[in-house]
Short mmCIF file of C-alpha atoms in Angstrom, two decimals:
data_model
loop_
_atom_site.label_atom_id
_atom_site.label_comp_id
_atom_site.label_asym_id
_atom_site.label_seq_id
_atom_site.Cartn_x
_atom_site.Cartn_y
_atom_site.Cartn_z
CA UNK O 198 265.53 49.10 25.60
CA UNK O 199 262.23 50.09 27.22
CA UNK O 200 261.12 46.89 26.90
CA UNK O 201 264.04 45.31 28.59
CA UNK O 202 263.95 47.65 31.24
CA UNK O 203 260.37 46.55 32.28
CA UNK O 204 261.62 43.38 33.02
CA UNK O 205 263.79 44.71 36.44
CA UNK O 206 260.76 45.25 38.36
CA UNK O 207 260.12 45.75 41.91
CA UNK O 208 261.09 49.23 44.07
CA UNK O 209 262.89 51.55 41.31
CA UNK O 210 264.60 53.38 44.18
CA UNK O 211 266.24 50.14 45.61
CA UNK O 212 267.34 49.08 41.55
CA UNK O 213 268.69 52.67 41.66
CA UNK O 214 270.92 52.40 45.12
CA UNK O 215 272.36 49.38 43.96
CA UNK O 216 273.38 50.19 40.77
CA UNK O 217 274.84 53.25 42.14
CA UNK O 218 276.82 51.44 44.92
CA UNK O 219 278.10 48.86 42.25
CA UNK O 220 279.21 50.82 39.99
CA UNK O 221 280.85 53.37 42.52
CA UNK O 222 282.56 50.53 43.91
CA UNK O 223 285.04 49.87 40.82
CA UNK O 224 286.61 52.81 41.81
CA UNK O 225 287.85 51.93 45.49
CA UNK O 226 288.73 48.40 44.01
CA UNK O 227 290.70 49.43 41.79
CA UNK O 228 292.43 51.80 44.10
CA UNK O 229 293.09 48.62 46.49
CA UNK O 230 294.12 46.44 43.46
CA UNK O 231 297.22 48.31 42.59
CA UNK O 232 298.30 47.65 46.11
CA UNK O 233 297.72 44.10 45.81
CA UNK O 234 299.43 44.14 42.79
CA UNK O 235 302.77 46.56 43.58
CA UNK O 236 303.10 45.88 47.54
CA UNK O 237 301.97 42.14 48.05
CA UNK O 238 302.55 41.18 44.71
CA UNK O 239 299.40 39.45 43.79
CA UNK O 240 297.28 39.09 40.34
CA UNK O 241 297.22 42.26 37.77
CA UNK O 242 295.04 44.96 38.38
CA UNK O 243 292.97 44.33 35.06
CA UNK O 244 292.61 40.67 36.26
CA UNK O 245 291.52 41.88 39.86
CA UNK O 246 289.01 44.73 38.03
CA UNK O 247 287.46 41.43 35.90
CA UNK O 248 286.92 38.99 38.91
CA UNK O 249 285.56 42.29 40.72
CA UNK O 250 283.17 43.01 37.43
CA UNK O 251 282.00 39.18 37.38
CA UNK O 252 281.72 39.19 41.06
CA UNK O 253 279.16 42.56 40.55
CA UNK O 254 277.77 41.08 37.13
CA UNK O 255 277.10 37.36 38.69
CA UNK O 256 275.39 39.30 41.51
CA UNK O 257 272.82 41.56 39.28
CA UNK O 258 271.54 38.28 37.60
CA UNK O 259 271.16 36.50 41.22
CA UNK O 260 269.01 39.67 41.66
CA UNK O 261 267.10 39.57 38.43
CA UNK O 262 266.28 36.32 38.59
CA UNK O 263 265.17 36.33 42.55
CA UNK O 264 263.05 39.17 42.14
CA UNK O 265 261.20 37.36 39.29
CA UNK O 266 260.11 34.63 41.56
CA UNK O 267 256.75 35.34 43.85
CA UNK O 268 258.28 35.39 47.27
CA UNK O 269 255.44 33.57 48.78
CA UNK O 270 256.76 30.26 47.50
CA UNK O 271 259.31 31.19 50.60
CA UNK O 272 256.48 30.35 52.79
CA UNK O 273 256.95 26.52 51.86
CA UNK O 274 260.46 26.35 52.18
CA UNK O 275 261.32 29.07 55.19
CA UNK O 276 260.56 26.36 58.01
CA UNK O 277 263.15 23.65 56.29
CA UNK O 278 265.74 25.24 54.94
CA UNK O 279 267.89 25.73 58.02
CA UNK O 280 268.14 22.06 57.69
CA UNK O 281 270.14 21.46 54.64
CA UNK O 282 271.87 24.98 55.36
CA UNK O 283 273.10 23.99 58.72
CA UNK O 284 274.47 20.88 57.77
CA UNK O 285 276.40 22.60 55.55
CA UNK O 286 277.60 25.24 58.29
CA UNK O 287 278.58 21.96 60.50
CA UNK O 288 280.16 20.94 57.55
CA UNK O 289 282.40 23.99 57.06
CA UNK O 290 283.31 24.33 60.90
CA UNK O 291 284.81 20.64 60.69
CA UNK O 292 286.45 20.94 56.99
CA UNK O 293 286.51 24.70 55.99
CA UNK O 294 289.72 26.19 54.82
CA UNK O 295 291.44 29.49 56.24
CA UNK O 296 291.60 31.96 53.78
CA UNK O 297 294.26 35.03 53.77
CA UNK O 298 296.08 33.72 57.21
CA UNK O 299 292.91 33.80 59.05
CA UNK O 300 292.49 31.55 61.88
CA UNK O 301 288.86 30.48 61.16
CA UNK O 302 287.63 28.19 58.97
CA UNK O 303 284.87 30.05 57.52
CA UNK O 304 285.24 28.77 53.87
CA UNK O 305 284.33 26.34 51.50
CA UNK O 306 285.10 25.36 48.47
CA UNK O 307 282.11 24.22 45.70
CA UNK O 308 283.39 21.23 43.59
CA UNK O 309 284.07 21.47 40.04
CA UNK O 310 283.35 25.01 40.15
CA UNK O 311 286.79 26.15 42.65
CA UNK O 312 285.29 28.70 43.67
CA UNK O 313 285.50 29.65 47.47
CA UNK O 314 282.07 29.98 49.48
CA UNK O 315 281.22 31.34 52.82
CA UNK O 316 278.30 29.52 53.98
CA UNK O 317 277.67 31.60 56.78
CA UNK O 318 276.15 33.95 54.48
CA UNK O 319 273.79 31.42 53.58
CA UNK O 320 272.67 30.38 57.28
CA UNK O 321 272.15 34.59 57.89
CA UNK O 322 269.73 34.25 55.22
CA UNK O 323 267.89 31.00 56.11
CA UNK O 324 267.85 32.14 60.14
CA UNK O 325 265.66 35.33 59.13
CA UNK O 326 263.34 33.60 56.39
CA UNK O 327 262.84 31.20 59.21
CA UNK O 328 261.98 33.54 62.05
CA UNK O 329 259.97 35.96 59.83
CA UNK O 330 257.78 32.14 58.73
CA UNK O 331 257.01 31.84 62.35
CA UNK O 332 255.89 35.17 63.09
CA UNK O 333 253.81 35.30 60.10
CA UNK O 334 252.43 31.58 61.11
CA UNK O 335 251.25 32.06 64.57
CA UNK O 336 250.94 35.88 64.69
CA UNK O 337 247.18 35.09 65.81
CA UNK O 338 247.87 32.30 68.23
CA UNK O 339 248.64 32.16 72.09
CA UNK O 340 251.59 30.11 73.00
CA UNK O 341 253.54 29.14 75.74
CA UNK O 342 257.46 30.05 76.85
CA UNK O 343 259.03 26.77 76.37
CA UNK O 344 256.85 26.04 73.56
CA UNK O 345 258.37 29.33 71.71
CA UNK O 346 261.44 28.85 72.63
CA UNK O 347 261.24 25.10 71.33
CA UNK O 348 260.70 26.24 67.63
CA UNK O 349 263.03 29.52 67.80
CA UNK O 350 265.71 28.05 69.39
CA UNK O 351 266.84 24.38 67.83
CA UNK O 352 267.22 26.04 64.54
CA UNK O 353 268.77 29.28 65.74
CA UNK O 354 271.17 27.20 67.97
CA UNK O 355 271.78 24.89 64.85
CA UNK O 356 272.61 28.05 62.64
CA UNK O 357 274.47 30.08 65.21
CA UNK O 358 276.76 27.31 66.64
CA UNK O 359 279.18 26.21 64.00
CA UNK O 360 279.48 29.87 62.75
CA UNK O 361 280.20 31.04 66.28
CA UNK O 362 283.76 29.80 67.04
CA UNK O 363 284.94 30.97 63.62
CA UNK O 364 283.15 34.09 63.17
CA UNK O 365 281.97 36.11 66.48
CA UNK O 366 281.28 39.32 64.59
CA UNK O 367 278.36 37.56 61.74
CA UNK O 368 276.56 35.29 64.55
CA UNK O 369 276.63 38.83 66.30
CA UNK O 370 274.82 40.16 63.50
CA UNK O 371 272.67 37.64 63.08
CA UNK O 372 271.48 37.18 66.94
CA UNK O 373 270.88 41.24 66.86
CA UNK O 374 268.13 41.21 63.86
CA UNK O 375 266.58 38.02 65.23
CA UNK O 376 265.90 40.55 68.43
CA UNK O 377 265.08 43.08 66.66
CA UNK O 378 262.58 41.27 64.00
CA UNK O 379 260.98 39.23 66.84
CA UNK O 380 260.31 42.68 68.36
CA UNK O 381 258.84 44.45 65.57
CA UNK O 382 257.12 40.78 65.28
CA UNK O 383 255.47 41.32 69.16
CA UNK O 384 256.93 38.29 70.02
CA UNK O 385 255.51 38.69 73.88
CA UNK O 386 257.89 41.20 75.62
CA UNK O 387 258.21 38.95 78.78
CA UNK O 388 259.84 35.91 77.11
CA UNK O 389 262.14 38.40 75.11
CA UNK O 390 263.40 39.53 78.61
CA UNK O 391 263.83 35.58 79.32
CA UNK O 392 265.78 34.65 76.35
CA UNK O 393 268.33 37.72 76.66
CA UNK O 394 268.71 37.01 80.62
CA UNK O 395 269.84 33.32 80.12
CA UNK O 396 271.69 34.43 76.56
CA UNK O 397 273.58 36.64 79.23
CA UNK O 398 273.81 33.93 82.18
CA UNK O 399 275.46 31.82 79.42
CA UNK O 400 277.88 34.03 78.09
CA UNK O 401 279.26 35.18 81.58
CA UNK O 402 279.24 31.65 82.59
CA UNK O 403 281.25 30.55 79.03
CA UNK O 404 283.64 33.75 79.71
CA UNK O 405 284.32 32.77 83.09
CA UNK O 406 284.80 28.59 82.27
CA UNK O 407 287.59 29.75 79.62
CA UNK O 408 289.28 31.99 81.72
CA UNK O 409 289.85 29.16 84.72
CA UNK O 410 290.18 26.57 82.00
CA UNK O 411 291.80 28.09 79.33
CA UNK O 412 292.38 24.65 77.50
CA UNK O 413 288.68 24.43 77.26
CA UNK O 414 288.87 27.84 75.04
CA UNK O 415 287.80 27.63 71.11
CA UNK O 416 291.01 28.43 68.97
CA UNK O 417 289.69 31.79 68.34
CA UNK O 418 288.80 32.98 72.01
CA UNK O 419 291.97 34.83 72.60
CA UNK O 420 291.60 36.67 69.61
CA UNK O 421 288.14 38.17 70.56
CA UNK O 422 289.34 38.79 73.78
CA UNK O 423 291.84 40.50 72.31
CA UNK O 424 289.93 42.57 70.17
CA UNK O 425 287.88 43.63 72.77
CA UNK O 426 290.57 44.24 75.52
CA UNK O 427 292.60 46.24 73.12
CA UNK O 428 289.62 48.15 71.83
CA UNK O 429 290.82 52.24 72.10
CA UNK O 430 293.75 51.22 73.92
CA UNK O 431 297.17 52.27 72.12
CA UNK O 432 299.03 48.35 72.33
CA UNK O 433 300.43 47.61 69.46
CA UNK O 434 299.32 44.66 67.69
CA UNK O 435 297.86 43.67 63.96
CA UNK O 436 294.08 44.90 64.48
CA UNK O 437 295.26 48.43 66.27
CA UNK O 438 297.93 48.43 63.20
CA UNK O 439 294.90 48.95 60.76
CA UNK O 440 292.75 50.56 63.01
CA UNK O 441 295.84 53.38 62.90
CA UNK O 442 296.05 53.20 59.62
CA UNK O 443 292.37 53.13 58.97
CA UNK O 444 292.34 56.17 61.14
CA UNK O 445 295.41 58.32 59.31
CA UNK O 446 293.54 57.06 55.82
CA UNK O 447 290.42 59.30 56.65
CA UNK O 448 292.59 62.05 58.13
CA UNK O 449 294.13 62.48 54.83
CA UNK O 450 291.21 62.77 53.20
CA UNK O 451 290.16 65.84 54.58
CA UNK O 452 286.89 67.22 53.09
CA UNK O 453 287.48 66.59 49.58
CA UNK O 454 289.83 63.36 49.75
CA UNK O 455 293.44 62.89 47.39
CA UNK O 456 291.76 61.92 43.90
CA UNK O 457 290.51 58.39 43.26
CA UNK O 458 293.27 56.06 42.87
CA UNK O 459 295.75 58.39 44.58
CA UNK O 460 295.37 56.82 48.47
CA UNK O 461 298.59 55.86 50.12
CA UNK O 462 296.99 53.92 52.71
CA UNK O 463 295.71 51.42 50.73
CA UNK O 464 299.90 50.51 50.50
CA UNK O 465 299.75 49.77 54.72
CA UNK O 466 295.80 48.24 55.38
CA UNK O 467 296.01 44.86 54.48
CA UNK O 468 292.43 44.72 53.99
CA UNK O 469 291.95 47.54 51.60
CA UNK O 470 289.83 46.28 49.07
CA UNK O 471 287.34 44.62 51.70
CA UNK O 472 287.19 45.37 55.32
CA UNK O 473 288.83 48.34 55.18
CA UNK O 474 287.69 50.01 51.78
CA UNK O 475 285.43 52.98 53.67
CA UNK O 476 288.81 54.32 55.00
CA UNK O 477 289.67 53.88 51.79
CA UNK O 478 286.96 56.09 49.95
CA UNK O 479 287.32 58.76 52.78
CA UNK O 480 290.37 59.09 51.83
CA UNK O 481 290.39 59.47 48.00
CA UNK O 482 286.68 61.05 48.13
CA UNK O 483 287.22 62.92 51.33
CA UNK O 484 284.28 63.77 54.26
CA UNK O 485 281.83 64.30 51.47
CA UNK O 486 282.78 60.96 49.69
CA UNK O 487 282.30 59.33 52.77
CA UNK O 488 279.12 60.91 54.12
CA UNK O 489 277.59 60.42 50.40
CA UNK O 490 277.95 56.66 50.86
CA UNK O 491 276.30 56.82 54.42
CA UNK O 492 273.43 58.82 53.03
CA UNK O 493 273.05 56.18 50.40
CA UNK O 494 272.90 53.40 53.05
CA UNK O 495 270.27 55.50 54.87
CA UNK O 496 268.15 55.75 52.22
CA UNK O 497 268.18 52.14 51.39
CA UNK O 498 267.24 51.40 54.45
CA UNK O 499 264.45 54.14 54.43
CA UNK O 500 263.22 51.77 50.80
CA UNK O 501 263.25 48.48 52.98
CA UNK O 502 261.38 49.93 55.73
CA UNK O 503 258.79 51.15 52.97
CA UNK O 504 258.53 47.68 51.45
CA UNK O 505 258.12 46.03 54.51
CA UNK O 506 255.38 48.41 55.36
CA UNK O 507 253.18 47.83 52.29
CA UNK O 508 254.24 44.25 52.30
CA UNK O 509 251.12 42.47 50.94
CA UNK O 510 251.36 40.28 54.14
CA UNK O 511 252.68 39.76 57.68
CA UNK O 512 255.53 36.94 56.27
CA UNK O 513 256.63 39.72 53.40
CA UNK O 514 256.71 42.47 55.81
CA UNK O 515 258.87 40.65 58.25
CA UNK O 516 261.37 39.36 55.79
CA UNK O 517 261.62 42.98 54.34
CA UNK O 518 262.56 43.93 57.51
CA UNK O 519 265.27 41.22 58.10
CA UNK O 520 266.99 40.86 55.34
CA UNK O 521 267.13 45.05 54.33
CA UNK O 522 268.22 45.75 58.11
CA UNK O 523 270.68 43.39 58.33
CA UNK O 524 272.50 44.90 54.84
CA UNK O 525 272.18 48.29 56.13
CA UNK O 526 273.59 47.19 59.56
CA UNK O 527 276.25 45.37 58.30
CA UNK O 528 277.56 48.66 56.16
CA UNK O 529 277.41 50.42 59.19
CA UNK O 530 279.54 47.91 61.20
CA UNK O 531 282.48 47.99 58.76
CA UNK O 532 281.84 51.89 58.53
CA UNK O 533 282.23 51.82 62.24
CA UNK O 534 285.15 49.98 62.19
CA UNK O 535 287.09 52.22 60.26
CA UNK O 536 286.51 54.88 62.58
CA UNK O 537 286.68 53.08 65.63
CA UNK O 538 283.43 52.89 66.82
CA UNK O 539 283.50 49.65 66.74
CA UNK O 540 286.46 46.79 67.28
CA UNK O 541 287.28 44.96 64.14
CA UNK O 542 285.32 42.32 62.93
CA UNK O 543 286.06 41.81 59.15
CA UNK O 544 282.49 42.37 58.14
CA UNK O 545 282.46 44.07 54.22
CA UNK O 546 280.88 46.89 53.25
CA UNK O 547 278.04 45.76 51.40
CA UNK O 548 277.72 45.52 47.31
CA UNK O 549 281.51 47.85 47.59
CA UNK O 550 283.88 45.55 48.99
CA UNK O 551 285.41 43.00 46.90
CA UNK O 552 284.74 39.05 47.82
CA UNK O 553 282.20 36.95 45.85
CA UNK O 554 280.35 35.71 48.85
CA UNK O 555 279.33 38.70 50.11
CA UNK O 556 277.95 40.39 46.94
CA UNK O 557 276.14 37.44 45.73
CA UNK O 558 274.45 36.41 49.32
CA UNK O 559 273.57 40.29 49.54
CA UNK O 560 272.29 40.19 46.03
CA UNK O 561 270.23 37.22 47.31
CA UNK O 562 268.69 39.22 49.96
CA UNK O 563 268.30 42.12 47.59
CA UNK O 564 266.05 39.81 45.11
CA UNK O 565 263.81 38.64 48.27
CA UNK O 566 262.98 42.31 48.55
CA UNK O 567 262.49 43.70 45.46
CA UNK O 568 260.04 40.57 44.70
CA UNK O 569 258.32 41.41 47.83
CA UNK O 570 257.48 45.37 46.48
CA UNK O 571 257.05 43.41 42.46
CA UNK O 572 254.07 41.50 44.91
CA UNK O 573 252.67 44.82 46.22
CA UNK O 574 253.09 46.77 42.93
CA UNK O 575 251.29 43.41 41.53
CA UNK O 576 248.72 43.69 43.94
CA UNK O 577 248.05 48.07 43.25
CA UNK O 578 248.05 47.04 39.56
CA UNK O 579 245.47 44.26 40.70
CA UNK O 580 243.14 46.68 43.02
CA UNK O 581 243.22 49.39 40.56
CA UNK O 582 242.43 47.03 37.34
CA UNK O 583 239.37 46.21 39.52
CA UNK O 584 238.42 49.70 40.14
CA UNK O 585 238.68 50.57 36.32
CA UNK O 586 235.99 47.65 35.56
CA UNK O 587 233.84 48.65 38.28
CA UNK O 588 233.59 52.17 37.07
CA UNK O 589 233.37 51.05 33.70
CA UNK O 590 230.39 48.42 34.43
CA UNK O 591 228.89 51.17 36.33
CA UNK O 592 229.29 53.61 33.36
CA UNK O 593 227.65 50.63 30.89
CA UNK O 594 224.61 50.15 33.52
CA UNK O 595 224.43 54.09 33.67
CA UNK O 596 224.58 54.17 29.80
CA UNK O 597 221.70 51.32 29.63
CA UNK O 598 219.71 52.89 32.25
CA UNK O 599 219.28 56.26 30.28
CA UNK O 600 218.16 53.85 26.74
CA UNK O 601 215.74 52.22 28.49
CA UNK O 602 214.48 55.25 29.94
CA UNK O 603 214.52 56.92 27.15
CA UNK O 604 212.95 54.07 24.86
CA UNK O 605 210.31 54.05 27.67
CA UNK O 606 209.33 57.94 27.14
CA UNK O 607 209.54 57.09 23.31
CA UNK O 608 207.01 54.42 23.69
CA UNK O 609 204.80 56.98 26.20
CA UNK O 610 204.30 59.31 23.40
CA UNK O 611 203.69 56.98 20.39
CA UNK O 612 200.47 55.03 22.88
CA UNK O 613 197.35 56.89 22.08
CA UNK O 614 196.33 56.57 25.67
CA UNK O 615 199.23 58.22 26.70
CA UNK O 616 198.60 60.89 23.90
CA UNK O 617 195.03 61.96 25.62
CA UNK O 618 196.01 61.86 29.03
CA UNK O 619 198.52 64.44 27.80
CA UNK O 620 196.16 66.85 26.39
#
């Protein structure tokens, strides 16, 4: 057992969240699966609890076997693999299916397989890799705005724009730890302040086209502007239906919550199991339930920050960064949601909701940092091998230092010469 154990390397604490977060997560699915079951009449609750468990198992191998691989070897294939990946988004935004009566096609299905993939996922990762490669790579060189801009921009443009019209909320995401990882990056300050003024010249300009030509207007711009318009108002529609709901969930919970299982709820959000589960676990587990599962979010971010800080090099301590902020930041999105802080944007709660595509591409992520901290725990194992030797070649010298010293006073006293200039 020992032995196998050795084998999940990387930061223990991380290993420790996650585990913790999957396994707790069983609990809220299953709540959400009876209502699947009873209300909208879908699947059995054993056969929801088994995709669930294969969705969680699938995911702990994609770790395992991620972690195991050096994460430098990203270095070669962080400034290409946009490519392939946004061919595949362009792909999706032309022939994706709508999923659950959503009117974006944000999925796709893998052949032979059937199984349903959001590729979006995919582009969040390859967008960071890509921008953490390039601060690593010219960190110590001097270049211009449009040159910048030039190698940021094509393949953040090419990743951002067919997930865009389908899903506002994850290029959102996306665009906001780009910012915030070229910052911690010191990408120059004064082209930071260029890119968000014409980012904002474009968006007001976009807004104002759609409004006097609403023809012009992607098939899911009245929705956001919806969303947002509607936002703590009290109209009545679909998303201010769960929002309520959402709302009266973690009301009932109170400080201790109903009892797992026992939500009532879960019978009115349509989105229970997924973008909707915190209100769910506030509910059954109460203010403490809820807070518990922030704290645990907090704390993983706290481990990412740590990895990225004893990174073993610029590229590892950027991609920490990314990737762990952007898992943390997406928990507190849907968390947000729930309680209104934020207007709904069908972003899961990571490694709890339900949904294939969202565990596995976090589990992804998760691998990329855990191999980063196997690197640096590598690399301490390394320094401190070498410190061992060196005091143990210095303990051998000291050791042949004191024979030869004394095999030199041995040799004084048994030299007659020596003898009489003694006495």
């Amino acid at each position: 057992m020992r032995k196998l154990l050795s084998q999940f390397q990387g930061d223990k604490a991380i290993w420790a969240y996650v585990v913790l977060l999957a396994l707790f997560s069983f609990m809220p699915v299953f709540s959400a699966s009876t209502n699947l079951v009873h209300v909208v009449g879908t699947g059995s609750i054993i056969g929801l609890l088994f995709k669930h468990f294969g969705h969680i198992f699938v995911g702990i191998v994609i770790i395992f076997f991620v972690h195991r691989i050096p994460f430098d070897r990203l270095k070669y294939l962080a400034p290409i693999a946009w490519v392939p990946v946004s061919l595949l988004l362009f792909i999706t935004a032309l022939q994706g299916m709508m999923i659950g009566g959503a009117n974006a096609s944000r999925w796709i299905k893998i052949p032979l397989l059937n199984i349903s993939f959001q590729p979006s996922s995919l582009g969040w990762i390859a967008l960071i890799a890509y921008i953490s490669w390039f601060l690593w790579r010219f960190a110590d060189e001097k270049y211009t705005f449009g040159w910048s801009l030039l190698w940021l921009g094509v393949p953040t443009a090419f990743i951002i724009g067919p997930v865009l019209p389908s899903n506002l909320s994850t290029a959102a995401i996306i665009l906001f730890t780009i910012g915030l990882l070229l910052f911690v990056g010191k990408y120059p300050t004064k082209y930071m302040t260029k890119i968000i003024t014409g980012c904002a010249i474009m968006v007001a300009l976009a807004i104002g086209m759609f409004k006097a030509f609403p023809d012009m207007a992607p098939s899911r711009y009245k929705t956001w502007e919806a969303r947002f318009s509607r936002f703590g108002s009290e109209d009545k529609d679909e998303d201010r239906y769960q929002i309520e709901n959402a709302k009266i969930a973690i009301a009932q919970g109170q400080m201790f919550g109903v009892g797992p299982g026992k939500s009532v709820q879960k019978n009115f959000l349509p989105q229970s199991s997924s973008d909707f589960i915190y209100a769910i676990i506030v509910e059954e587990f109460g203010f403490l339930g809820g807070i518990s599962i922030l704290i645990v979010y907090i704390l993983l971010l706290f481990r990412f920050l740590v990895v990225s800080n004893k990174a073993p090099n610029l590229f590892g301590k950027y991609l920490a960064f990314g990737l762990g902020f952007s898992i943390v930041f997406q928990a507190f999105i849907n968390m947000g949601v729930a309680v209104e802080i934020f207007p709904t944007t069908g972003q899961p709660l990571p490694l709890v909701s339900s949904g294939g595509t969202s565990i596995w591409m976090t589990c992804v992520s998760l691998g990329i940092i855990l191999s980063i901290s196997r690197k640096e725990e590598q690399v301490k194992e390394q320094l401190a091998n070498q410190e061992k030797k060196q005091e143990e070649f210095k303990r051998i010298l000291e050791e042949q230092q004191a024979e030869d010293d004394l095999k030199n006073e041995n040799d004084s006293d048994d030299n007659p010469i020596y003898a009489v200039l003694n006495k």
